[in-house]
Coordinates of C-alpha atoms in Angstrom, one line a residue:
Chain J
X118 CA 104.8 206.0 135.5
X119 CA 104.9 205.1 131.9
X120 CA 108.2 203.1 132.2
X121 CA 107.8 199.3 132.2
X122 CA 109.4 197.5 135.1
X123 CA 108.3 194.1 134.2
X124 CA 107.9 192.7 130.7
X125 CA 106.2 189.3 130.3
X126 CA 106.3 188.3 126.6
X127 CA 104.6 185.2 125.2
X128 CA 105.1 183.1 128.3
X129 CA 103.9 179.4 128.1
X130 CA 104.2 176.8 130.8
X131 CA 103.3 173.1 130.2
X132 CA 103.1 170.6 133.0
X133 CA 103.7 167.0 132.1
X134 CA 102.0 164.4 134.3
X135 CA 102.2 160.7 133.5
X136 CA 102.5 161.3 129.7
X137 CA 99.5 163.7 129.6
X138 CA 100.3 167.4 129.3
X139 CA 98.4 170.3 130.8
X140 CA 99.0 173.8 129.4
X141 CA 98.9 176.0 132.5
X142 CA 99.8 179.2 130.6
X143 CA 99.5 179.8 126.9
X144 CA 101.4 182.7 125.4
X145 CA 100.7 185.2 128.1
X146 CA 102.0 188.7 127.6
X147 CA 101.8 191.6 130.0
X148 CA 103.7 194.8 130.7
X149 CA 103.7 196.2 134.2
X150 CA 104.6 199.8 134.8
X151 CA 106.8 200.9 137.7
X152 CA 104.7 201.6 140.8
X153 CA 101.6 200.0 139.3
X154 CA 99.2 197.8 141.3
X155 CA 98.1 194.8 139.2
X156 CA 95.6 192.3 140.3
X157 CA 95.4 188.9 138.6
X158 CA 92.0 187.3 138.8
X159 CA 90.4 184.2 137.5
X160 CA 89.0 180.8 138.5
X161 CA 91.2 178.1 139.8
X162 CA 93.2 176.4 137.1
X163 CA 93.7 179.6 135.1
X164 CA 97.4 179.7 135.9
X165 CA 97.5 182.8 137.9
X166 CA 99.6 181.3 140.7
X167 CA 101.9 179.7 138.1
X168 CA 102.4 183.1 136.4
X169 CA 103.3 184.6 139.8
X170 CA 105.8 181.8 140.6
X171 CA 107.4 182.4 137.2
X172 CA 107.8 186.1 137.9
X173 CA 109.3 185.1 141.3
X174 CA 111.8 182.9 139.7
X175 CA 110.5 179.9 141.7
X176 CA 109.4 178.2 138.5
X177 CA 111.8 178.4 135.6
X178 CA 110.5 175.7 133.3
X179 CA 108.9 178.1 130.8
X180 CA 108.9 179.2 127.2
X181 CA 109.0 182.9 126.4
X182 CA 110.6 185.7 128.3
X183 CA 110.2 187.5 131.6
X184 CA 112.3 190.6 132.1
X185 CA 112.5 192.6 135.4
X186 CA 114.2 195.9 134.7
X187 CA 115.4 194.5 131.4
X188 CA 117.0 191.4 133.0
X189 CA 115.8 187.9 132.6
X190 CA 114.5 186.2 135.7
X191 CA 116.4 183.0 136.3
X192 CA 116.2 182.4 140.1
X193 CA 114.3 183.7 143.1
X194 CA 115.7 186.6 144.9
X195 CA 115.1 189.5 147.3
X196 CA 114.4 191.9 144.4
X197 CA 111.2 189.9 143.9
X198 CA 109.4 189.9 147.2
X199 CA 107.0 187.0 147.5
X200 CA 104.1 186.7 149.9
X201 CA 102.7 183.2 150.1
X202 CA 99.1 182.1 150.9
X203 CA 100.4 181.3 154.4
X204 CA 102.7 183.7 156.3
X205 CA 105.5 181.1 156.4
X206 CA 107.2 182.7 159.4
X207 CA 110.1 181.0 161.2
X208 CA 108.3 179.9 164.4
X209 CA 111.5 180.1 166.6
X210 CA 112.1 183.8 165.8
X211 CA 110.4 186.8 167.2
X212 CA 108.5 189.2 164.9
X213 CA 111.5 191.6 164.5
X214 CA 113.9 188.7 163.9
X215 CA 111.6 187.2 161.4
X216 CA 111.6 190.5 159.5
X217 CA 115.4 190.9 159.8
X218 CA 116.0 187.3 158.8
X219 CA 119.7 186.9 157.9
X220 CA 120.4 190.6 158.5
X221 CA 121.6 191.5 162.0
X222 CA 119.5 193.6 164.2
X223 CA 122.7 194.8 165.8
X224 CA 123.3 197.0 162.8
X225 CA 121.6 200.3 163.6
X226 CA 120.4 200.9 160.0
X227 CA 118.7 197.5 159.9
X228 CA 117.2 198.0 163.4
X229 CA 115.8 201.4 162.3
X230 CA 114.4 200.0 159.1
X231 CA 112.8 197.1 160.9
X232 CA 111.2 199.5 163.4
X233 CA 109.9 201.6 160.6
X234 CA 108.4 198.6 158.8
X235 CA 106.8 197.3 162.1
X236 CA 105.1 200.7 162.3
X237 CA 104.1 200.6 158.7
X238 CA 102.4 197.3 159.1
X239 CA 100.9 198.4 162.4
X240 CA 102.6 195.9 164.7
X241 CA 104.1 198.1 167.3
X242 CA 104.3 196.4 170.6
X243 CA 104.6 192.9 169.0
X244 CA 108.4 193.2 168.2
X245 CA 109.3 190.5 170.7
X246 CA 106.2 188.3 170.1
X247 CA 106.5 184.8 168.6
X248 CA 104.5 183.6 165.6
X249 CA 102.3 181.3 167.8
X250 CA 101.1 184.5 169.6
X251 CA 100.0 186.2 166.4
X252 CA 96.7 186.1 164.6
X253 CA 96.6 185.1 160.9
X254 CA 96.4 188.7 159.7
X255 CA 99.2 189.9 162.0
X256 CA 101.4 187.0 160.8
X257 CA 100.8 187.9 157.2
X258 CA 101.7 191.5 157.9
X259 CA 105.1 190.3 159.4
X260 CA 105.6 188.4 156.1
X261 CA 104.9 191.6 154.1
X262 CA 107.4 193.6 156.3
X263 CA 110.0 190.9 155.8
X264 CA 109.7 191.2 152.0
X265 CA 109.7 195.0 152.1
X266 CA 112.9 195.2 154.2
X267 CA 114.8 193.9 151.2
X268 CA 113.5 196.8 149.0
X269 CA 112.0 194.6 146.3
X270 CA 111.5 195.9 142.8
X271 CA 108.2 194.1 142.7
X272 CA 106.1 192.6 145.5
X273 CA 104.3 189.4 144.4
X274 CA 101.3 188.3 146.5
X275 CA 99.7 184.9 146.0
X276 CA 96.2 185.1 147.5
X277 CA 97.7 186.5 150.7
X278 CA 94.4 187.2 152.5
X279 CA 92.5 184.1 151.3
X280 CA 92.6 182.4 154.7
X281 CA 91.4 185.5 156.6
X282 CA 87.9 186.4 157.7
X283 CA 86.0 189.1 155.9
X284 CA 86.7 191.9 158.4
X285 CA 90.4 191.1 158.8
X286 CA 90.7 190.9 155.0
X287 CA 89.2 194.4 154.5
X288 CA 91.6 195.7 157.1
X289 CA 94.6 194.0 155.4
X290 CA 93.6 195.5 152.1
X291 CA 93.6 198.9 153.6
X292 CA 97.0 198.3 155.2
X293 CA 98.4 197.1 151.9
X294 CA 97.1 200.2 150.1
X295 CA 98.7 202.4 152.7
X296 CA 102.0 200.6 152.2
X297 CA 101.7 201.0 148.4
X298 CA 100.8 204.7 148.7
X299 CA 103.8 205.3 150.9
X300 CA 106.4 203.1 149.2
X301 CA 105.1 203.0 145.7
X302 CA 106.3 199.4 145.4
X303 CA 105.1 197.7 142.2
X304 CA 102.5 195.1 143.3
X305 CA 101.2 192.0 141.5
X306 CA 98.4 190.5 143.5
X307 CA 96.7 187.2 142.8
X308 CA 93.2 186.8 144.0
X309 CA 89.9 185.1 143.2
X310 CA 87.8 187.8 144.9
X311 CA 86.5 190.3 142.4
X312 CA 85.8 193.0 145.1
X313 CA 89.4 192.6 146.3
X314 CA 90.7 192.9 142.8
X315 CA 88.9 196.1 142.1
X316 CA 89.5 197.6 145.5
X317 CA 93.3 197.4 145.1
X318 CA 94.2 197.6 141.5
X319 CA 95.2 200.1 138.9
X320 CA 94.5 197.4 136.4
X321 CA 92.6 194.1 136.8
X322 CA 94.0 191.4 134.6
X323 CA 91.4 188.7 134.0
X324 CA 92.6 185.2 133.2
X325 CA 90.7 182.2 131.9
X326 CA 91.5 178.6 132.2
X327 CA 92.3 175.7 129.8
X328 CA 94.7 176.9 128.6
X329 CA 95.5 179.7 131.0
X330 CA 95.6 183.0 129.1
X331 CA 94.6 186.6 129.5
X332 CA 90.9 187.2 128.9
X333 CA 91.0 190.9 129.2
X334 CA 92.4 193.8 131.2
X335 CA 90.2 196.3 133.0
X336 CA 91.7 199.6 134.1
X337 CA 90.4 200.9 137.4
X338 CA 90.4 204.7 137.5
X339 CA 88.4 205.1 140.8
X340 CA 90.1 207.4 143.3
X341 CA 91.3 206.1 146.6
X342 CA 90.0 205.3 149.1
X343 CA 87.5 203.3 147.2
X344 CA 84.0 202.4 148.5
X345 CA 82.9 198.9 147.6
X346 CA 79.3 200.0 147.8
X347 CA 79.6 202.9 145.4
X348 CA 77.8 202.8 142.1
X349 CA 81.0 203.3 140.1
X350 CA 82.6 200.3 141.9
X351 CA 79.6 198.2 141.2
X352 CA 79.7 199.2 137.5
X353 CA 83.2 197.9 137.2
X354 CA 82.2 194.8 139.0
X355 CA 79.5 194.1 136.4
X356 CA 82.0 194.9 133.6
X357 CA 84.4 192.3 134.9
X358 CA 81.6 189.8 135.4
X359 CA 80.7 190.4 131.8
X360 CA 84.2 189.7 130.7
X361 CA 83.9 186.3 132.4
X362 CA 80.6 185.6 130.7
X363 CA 82.2 186.2 127.3
X364 CA 83.8 182.8 127.7
X365 CA 81.1 180.5 126.5
X366 CA 82.2 177.3 128.2
X367 CA 83.2 179.0 131.5
X368 CA 82.8 176.8 134.5
X369 CA 82.7 178.6 137.7
X370 CA 84.6 176.4 140.1
X371 CA 84.2 176.3 143.8
X372 CA 86.2 178.9 145.6
X373 CA 85.6 181.5 142.9
X374 CA 83.9 184.4 144.7
X375 CA 81.4 186.4 142.6
Chain Z
X197 CA 65.3 171.9 207.5
X198 CA 68.2 173.8 206.0
X199 CA 70.2 174.2 209.2
X200 CA 70.6 170.5 210.1
X201 CA 71.3 169.7 206.5
X202 CA 74.2 172.2 206.7
X203 CA 75.4 170.5 209.9
X204 CA 75.5 167.1 208.3
X205 CA 77.4 168.7 205.4
X206 CA 80.2 170.0 207.6
X207 CA 82.3 166.8 208.1
X208 CA 82.2 166.1 204.4
X209 CA 83.4 169.5 203.7
X210 CA 86.2 169.1 206.1
X211 CA 87.5 166.0 204.4
X212 CA 87.0 167.9 201.2
X213 CA 89.3 170.6 202.4
X214 CA 91.8 168.1 203.6
X215 CA 91.9 166.3 200.3
X216 CA 92.2 169.6 198.5
X217 CA 95.1 170.6 200.7
X218 CA 96.8 167.3 200.0
X219 CA 96.3 167.8 196.3
X220 CA 97.7 171.3 196.6
X221 CA 100.7 169.9 198.4
X222 CA 101.2 167.1 195.9
X223 CA 100.6 169.6 193.1
X224 CA 103.9 171.2 193.7
X225 CA 106.1 169.7 191.0
X226 CA 109.1 168.8 193.1
X227 CA 106.9 166.9 195.6
X228 CA 105.3 164.9 192.9
X229 CA 108.6 163.5 191.8
X230 CA 109.7 162.7 195.3
X231 CA 106.5 161.0 196.3
X232 CA 107.4 157.5 195.1
X233 CA 111.1 157.4 196.1
X234 CA 110.2 158.9 199.5
X235 CA 107.6 156.3 200.2
X236 CA 109.9 153.5 199.1
X237 CA 112.6 154.8 201.5
X238 CA 110.3 154.8 204.5
X239 CA 109.1 151.3 203.8
X240 CA 112.6 150.1 203.2
X241 CA 114.1 151.7 206.4
X242 CA 111.2 150.2 208.4
X243 CA 111.6 146.7 206.9
X244 CA 115.3 146.8 207.6
X245 CA 115.1 148.0 211.2
X246 CA 112.3 145.6 211.9
X247 CA 114.5 142.7 210.6
X248 CA 112.0 141.8 207.9
X249 CA 114.7 141.8 205.2
X250 CA 118.4 140.7 205.2
X251 CA 120.5 143.7 206.4
X252 CA 123.6 142.6 204.3
X253 CA 121.8 142.1 201.0
X254 CA 119.5 145.0 201.5
X255 CA 121.3 147.5 203.8
X256 CA 119.1 150.1 205.4
X257 CA 119.1 153.6 203.9
X258 CA 120.8 154.9 207.0
X259 CA 123.6 152.3 206.6
X260 CA 124.0 153.4 203.0
X261 CA 124.1 157.1 204.1
X262 CA 126.7 156.2 206.6
X263 CA 128.8 154.5 203.9
X264 CA 128.3 157.5 201.7
X265 CA 129.5 159.8 204.5
X266 CA 132.6 157.6 205.1
X267 CA 133.5 157.6 201.4
X268 CA 133.3 161.4 201.3
X269 CA 135.4 161.8 204.4
X270 CA 138.2 159.4 203.1
X271 CA 138.2 161.2 199.8
X272 CA 137.9 158.0 197.8
X273 CA 134.5 159.0 196.5
X274 CA 135.5 162.3 195.0
X275 CA 138.7 160.8 193.6
X276 CA 136.7 158.1 191.7
X277 CA 133.8 160.3 190.8
X278 CA 136.0 162.9 189.3
X279 CA 137.6 160.3 187.0
X280 CA 134.2 158.9 186.0
X281 CA 132.8 162.3 185.3
X282 CA 135.8 163.2 183.1
X283 CA 135.5 160.0 181.2
X284 CA 131.8 160.4 180.6
X285 CA 132.2 164.1 179.6
X286 CA 135.0 163.4 177.1
X287 CA 133.2 160.4 175.7
X288 CA 129.9 162.3 175.4
X289 CA 131.6 165.3 173.9
X290 CA 133.4 163.2 171.3
X291 CA 130.6 160.9 170.4
X292 CA 127.9 163.5 170.6
X293 CA 129.7 166.0 168.5
X294 CA 130.5 163.4 165.8
X295 CA 126.9 162.2 165.9
X296 CA 125.5 165.7 165.5
X297 CA 127.9 166.6 162.7
X298 CA 127.3 163.4 160.8
X299 CA 123.6 163.5 161.4
X300 CA 123.4 167.0 159.9
X301 CA 125.6 165.9 156.9
X302 CA 123.4 162.9 156.2
X303 CA 120.2 164.9 156.8
X304 CA 121.2 167.6 154.4
X305 CA 122.1 165.3 151.5
X306 CA 120.4 162.2 150.1
X307 CA 123.6 161.0 148.5
X308 CA 125.5 161.2 151.8
X309 CA 122.6 159.3 153.4
X310 CA 122.9 156.5 150.8
X311 CA 126.6 156.2 151.2
X312 CA 126.9 156.5 155.0
X313 CA 123.7 155.6 156.7
X314 CA 123.7 151.8 156.1
X315 CA 127.1 151.4 157.6
X316 CA 126.3 153.6 160.6
X317 CA 123.1 151.6 161.2
X318 CA 125.1 148.3 161.2
X319 CA 127.7 149.7 163.7
X320 CA 124.8 150.9 165.8
X321 CA 123.5 147.3 166.2
X322 CA 126.8 146.0 167.6
X323 CA 126.5 145.8 171.4
X324 CA 129.1 147.5 173.6
X325 CA 130.1 144.3 175.2
X326 CA 130.9 142.7 171.8
X327 CA 133.3 145.5 171.0
X328 CA 135.1 145.6 174.4
X329 CA 137.6 142.8 173.6
X330 CA 138.5 144.4 170.3
X331 CA 138.9 147.8 171.8
X332 CA 141.1 146.4 174.6
X333 CA 143.3 144.7 172.0
X334 CA 143.5 147.8 169.8
X335 CA 143.8 150.6 172.4
X336 CA 144.9 148.7 175.5
X337 CA 143.1 148.8 178.8
X338 CA 143.8 152.5 179.4
X339 CA 141.6 155.6 179.0
X340 CA 141.4 155.6 175.2
X341 CA 139.3 152.4 174.9
X342 CA 137.1 153.5 177.8
X343 CA 136.4 156.9 176.3
X344 CA 135.7 155.3 172.9
X345 CA 133.2 152.9 174.3
X346 CA 131.4 155.8 175.9
X347 CA 131.6 157.8 172.7
X348 CA 130.1 155.0 170.7
X349 CA 127.1 155.0 172.9
X350 CA 126.7 158.7 172.8
X351 CA 127.1 158.9 169.0
X352 CA 123.9 157.3 167.8
X353 CA 121.0 159.1 169.5
X354 CA 122.3 162.4 168.4
X355 CA 123.1 161.1 164.9
X356 CA 119.6 159.6 164.4
X357 CA 117.7 162.5 165.9
X358 CA 119.6 165.2 164.1
X359 CA 118.9 163.4 160.9
X360 CA 115.2 163.0 161.6
X361 CA 114.9 166.6 162.8
X362 CA 116.4 167.9 159.6
X363 CA 114.1 165.7 157.4
X364 CA 111.1 167.0 159.4
X365 CA 111.9 170.6 158.5
X366 CA 109.1 172.4 156.7
X367 CA 109.7 172.4 153.0
X368 CA 107.7 175.6 152.7
X369 CA 110.3 177.4 154.8
X370 CA 113.1 176.3 152.4
X371 CA 111.1 178.1 149.6
X372 CA 111.2 181.2 151.8
X373 CA 114.9 180.8 152.4
X374 CA 115.4 180.6 148.6
X375 CA 113.3 183.7 148.1
X376 CA 115.3 185.6 150.8
X377 CA 118.6 184.5 149.1
X378 CA 119.9 182.6 152.0
X379 CA 123.3 181.0 151.3
X380 CA 123.7 177.3 152.0
X381 CA 125.5 178.0 155.2
X382 CA 122.9 180.6 156.3
X383 CA 120.1 178.1 155.5
X384 CA 121.8 175.5 157.7
X385 CA 122.3 178.0 160.5
X386 CA 119.0 179.8 160.4
X387 CA 116.6 177.2 159.2
X388 CA 118.0 173.6 159.4
X389 CA 119.5 173.7 162.9
X390 CA 116.6 175.6 164.6
X391 CA 113.9 173.3 163.1
X392 CA 115.9 170.2 164.0
X393 CA 116.5 171.6 167.5
X394 CA 113.6 169.7 169.3
X395 CA 115.1 166.5 168.0
X396 CA 118.6 167.5 168.6
X397 CA 117.8 168.2 172.3
X398 CA 116.0 164.9 172.6
X399 CA 119.1 163.2 171.0
X400 CA 121.3 165.0 173.5
X401 CA 119.2 163.7 176.4
X402 CA 119.4 160.1 175.1
X403 CA 123.1 160.5 174.3
X404 CA 123.8 161.6 177.8
X405 CA 122.0 158.6 179.2
X406 CA 123.9 156.2 177.0
X407 CA 127.2 157.9 177.8
X408 CA 126.4 157.3 181.4
X409 CA 125.5 153.7 180.6
X410 CA 128.6 153.2 178.6
X411 CA 130.7 154.4 181.5
X412 CA 129.7 151.4 183.6
X413 CA 130.5 149.0 180.8
X414 CA 133.9 150.8 180.3
X415 CA 134.8 150.8 184.0
X416 CA 133.7 147.2 184.5
X417 CA 136.0 146.0 181.8
X418 CA 139.0 146.4 184.0
X419 CA 139.5 149.8 185.5
X420 CA 141.5 150.7 188.6
X421 CA 139.6 153.9 189.2
X422 CA 136.1 155.4 188.8
X423 CA 132.7 154.9 190.1
X424 CA 132.2 151.6 188.3
X425 CA 135.5 150.3 189.7
X426 CA 134.5 151.4 193.2
X427 CA 131.3 149.4 192.8
X428 CA 132.8 146.2 191.4
X429 CA 135.5 146.4 194.1
X430 CA 132.9 146.7 196.8
X431 CA 131.0 143.8 195.3
X432 CA 134.0 141.5 195.6
X433 CA 134.2 142.3 199.3
X434 CA 130.4 142.1 199.8
X435 CA 130.3 145.8 200.8
X436 CA 126.7 146.2 199.6
X437 CA 126.2 149.7 201.1
X438 CA 129.0 151.0 198.8
X439 CA 127.3 149.3 195.8
X440 CA 124.2 151.1 196.7
X441 CA 126.0 154.4 197.1
X442 CA 127.3 153.9 193.5
X443 CA 123.8 153.1 192.2
X444 CA 122.3 156.1 193.9
X445 CA 125.0 158.4 192.6
X446 CA 124.5 157.1 189.0
X447 CA 120.8 157.8 189.3
X448 CA 121.2 161.2 190.9
X449 CA 124.0 162.5 188.7
X450 CA 122.2 161.1 185.6
X451 CA 119.0 162.9 186.6
X452 CA 120.9 166.2 187.3
X453 CA 122.5 166.1 183.8
X454 CA 119.1 165.4 182.2
X455 CA 117.5 168.2 184.2
X456 CA 120.3 170.5 183.0
X457 CA 119.5 169.6 179.3
X458 CA 115.8 170.1 180.0
X459 CA 116.5 173.6 181.4
X460 CA 118.4 174.4 178.2
X461 CA 115.5 172.9 176.2
X462 CA 113.0 175.2 177.9
X463 CA 115.1 178.2 177.0
X464 CA 115.7 177.1 173.4
X465 CA 112.3 175.7 172.6
X466 CA 109.9 178.1 174.3
X467 CA 108.7 179.2 170.8
X468 CA 107.0 175.7 170.3
X469 CA 103.3 175.7 170.2
X470 CA 102.6 172.1 171.1
X471 CA 100.3 170.4 173.6
X472 CA 102.0 170.7 177.0
X473 CA 99.9 168.1 178.9
X474 CA 97.0 168.7 181.2

């Protein structure tokens, strides 16, 4: 558990737009342990999505270094599973073919793995369904299964449940925790929902905007399954809120759920 | 009070039922398509047998059917039809395949688009008939020039639609393809072609139509066989019924080919989630 799988050292990212520059990330450093569940939280504009895109290799215009198992990240790949805000399924493929992607379902080992994953994300009976027949939560579970089939070293989730209603969202959080408990995949999860951040994480990483940097890291030692209404949960919630209040000029922007 | 009221309702309800039955009958898809041609045929036959219209310029449907029957019996129809179908098929295959391939190429690369597209668009604007003299000079009056005229017509709809289809592909899915480490070839096969498929099928339908259209042009430019030849030959001898047989055959075979593509379309595109009409 102590071994680092991901080392982010002094990463900066500057966007240049019409001669003006915006520093999205300013010397961010973070070590993630193997099998750890990290949530990144902060108001919009704090660079949390940018950081995730950098880890994914989708954004390579950075200063500093990101090492995954000691190797520098230079391009996207299946070792860095990425779950977007939308499911991004291929509409012409059935659920099982979406999960399989470029891997052939005719290979027995692929077929077995896909069947296993469909069970893991609780989609039995929907193997032959098309994306248009799925609800938002179901589609997002297909996307998760698609990433997991490739045995990623780390699963990166960019506000994956943001578009779902509160009940579906809670359900999805439970499904994700179950996956994590069974597979022990290292997870980095971006959210702007404090409850979600505490409910899922081993450590909550709090980011602040302008320039985007780490405000603080709050370890969450509550046992699973966690109860959002419990007093220890609420204590952590207050602790994290206090972290935010330390920033004098903090502006809470719309979409930031307290 | 209620009883007589019900009695006066009765006739209304009967016509209501009749209208409903008629709608149900017309509601069957096949019947809806046949409605207008069927009505036209009845009026036509009636006008012809009553002597309201000229029987030579507008032969009655029964006369046309008779000519059709005779052509089948003598074997001329099949002979010429076969040749026409072969020309259309080869021309469509050549032009369509080239259009699809080039459309994909130009769709995938901005540079290829800049190099090729202006020239292709210029050639597109040249009418068939303007090219006929040149084709005859270059390739003679034989099959080559005919097939090439048909191919030219079939080329453009597939070219343009494949191109548009590819450019309409969802950029977000390309990000997914990158994250899943799809090779360039896999990306084309698994992402580009399927997302362009609705347009490619539309292009195929239009290409088929233009191949069919090009066939007439090709066969009227001096053929000694084929459906177009049969018609121009009949025109010279004022055999209007045979001209009509040709027209009807063009319509029916064209429609059958189109229906065939639509059948394929329904199989390939059932994943689509668009408005399907009321």
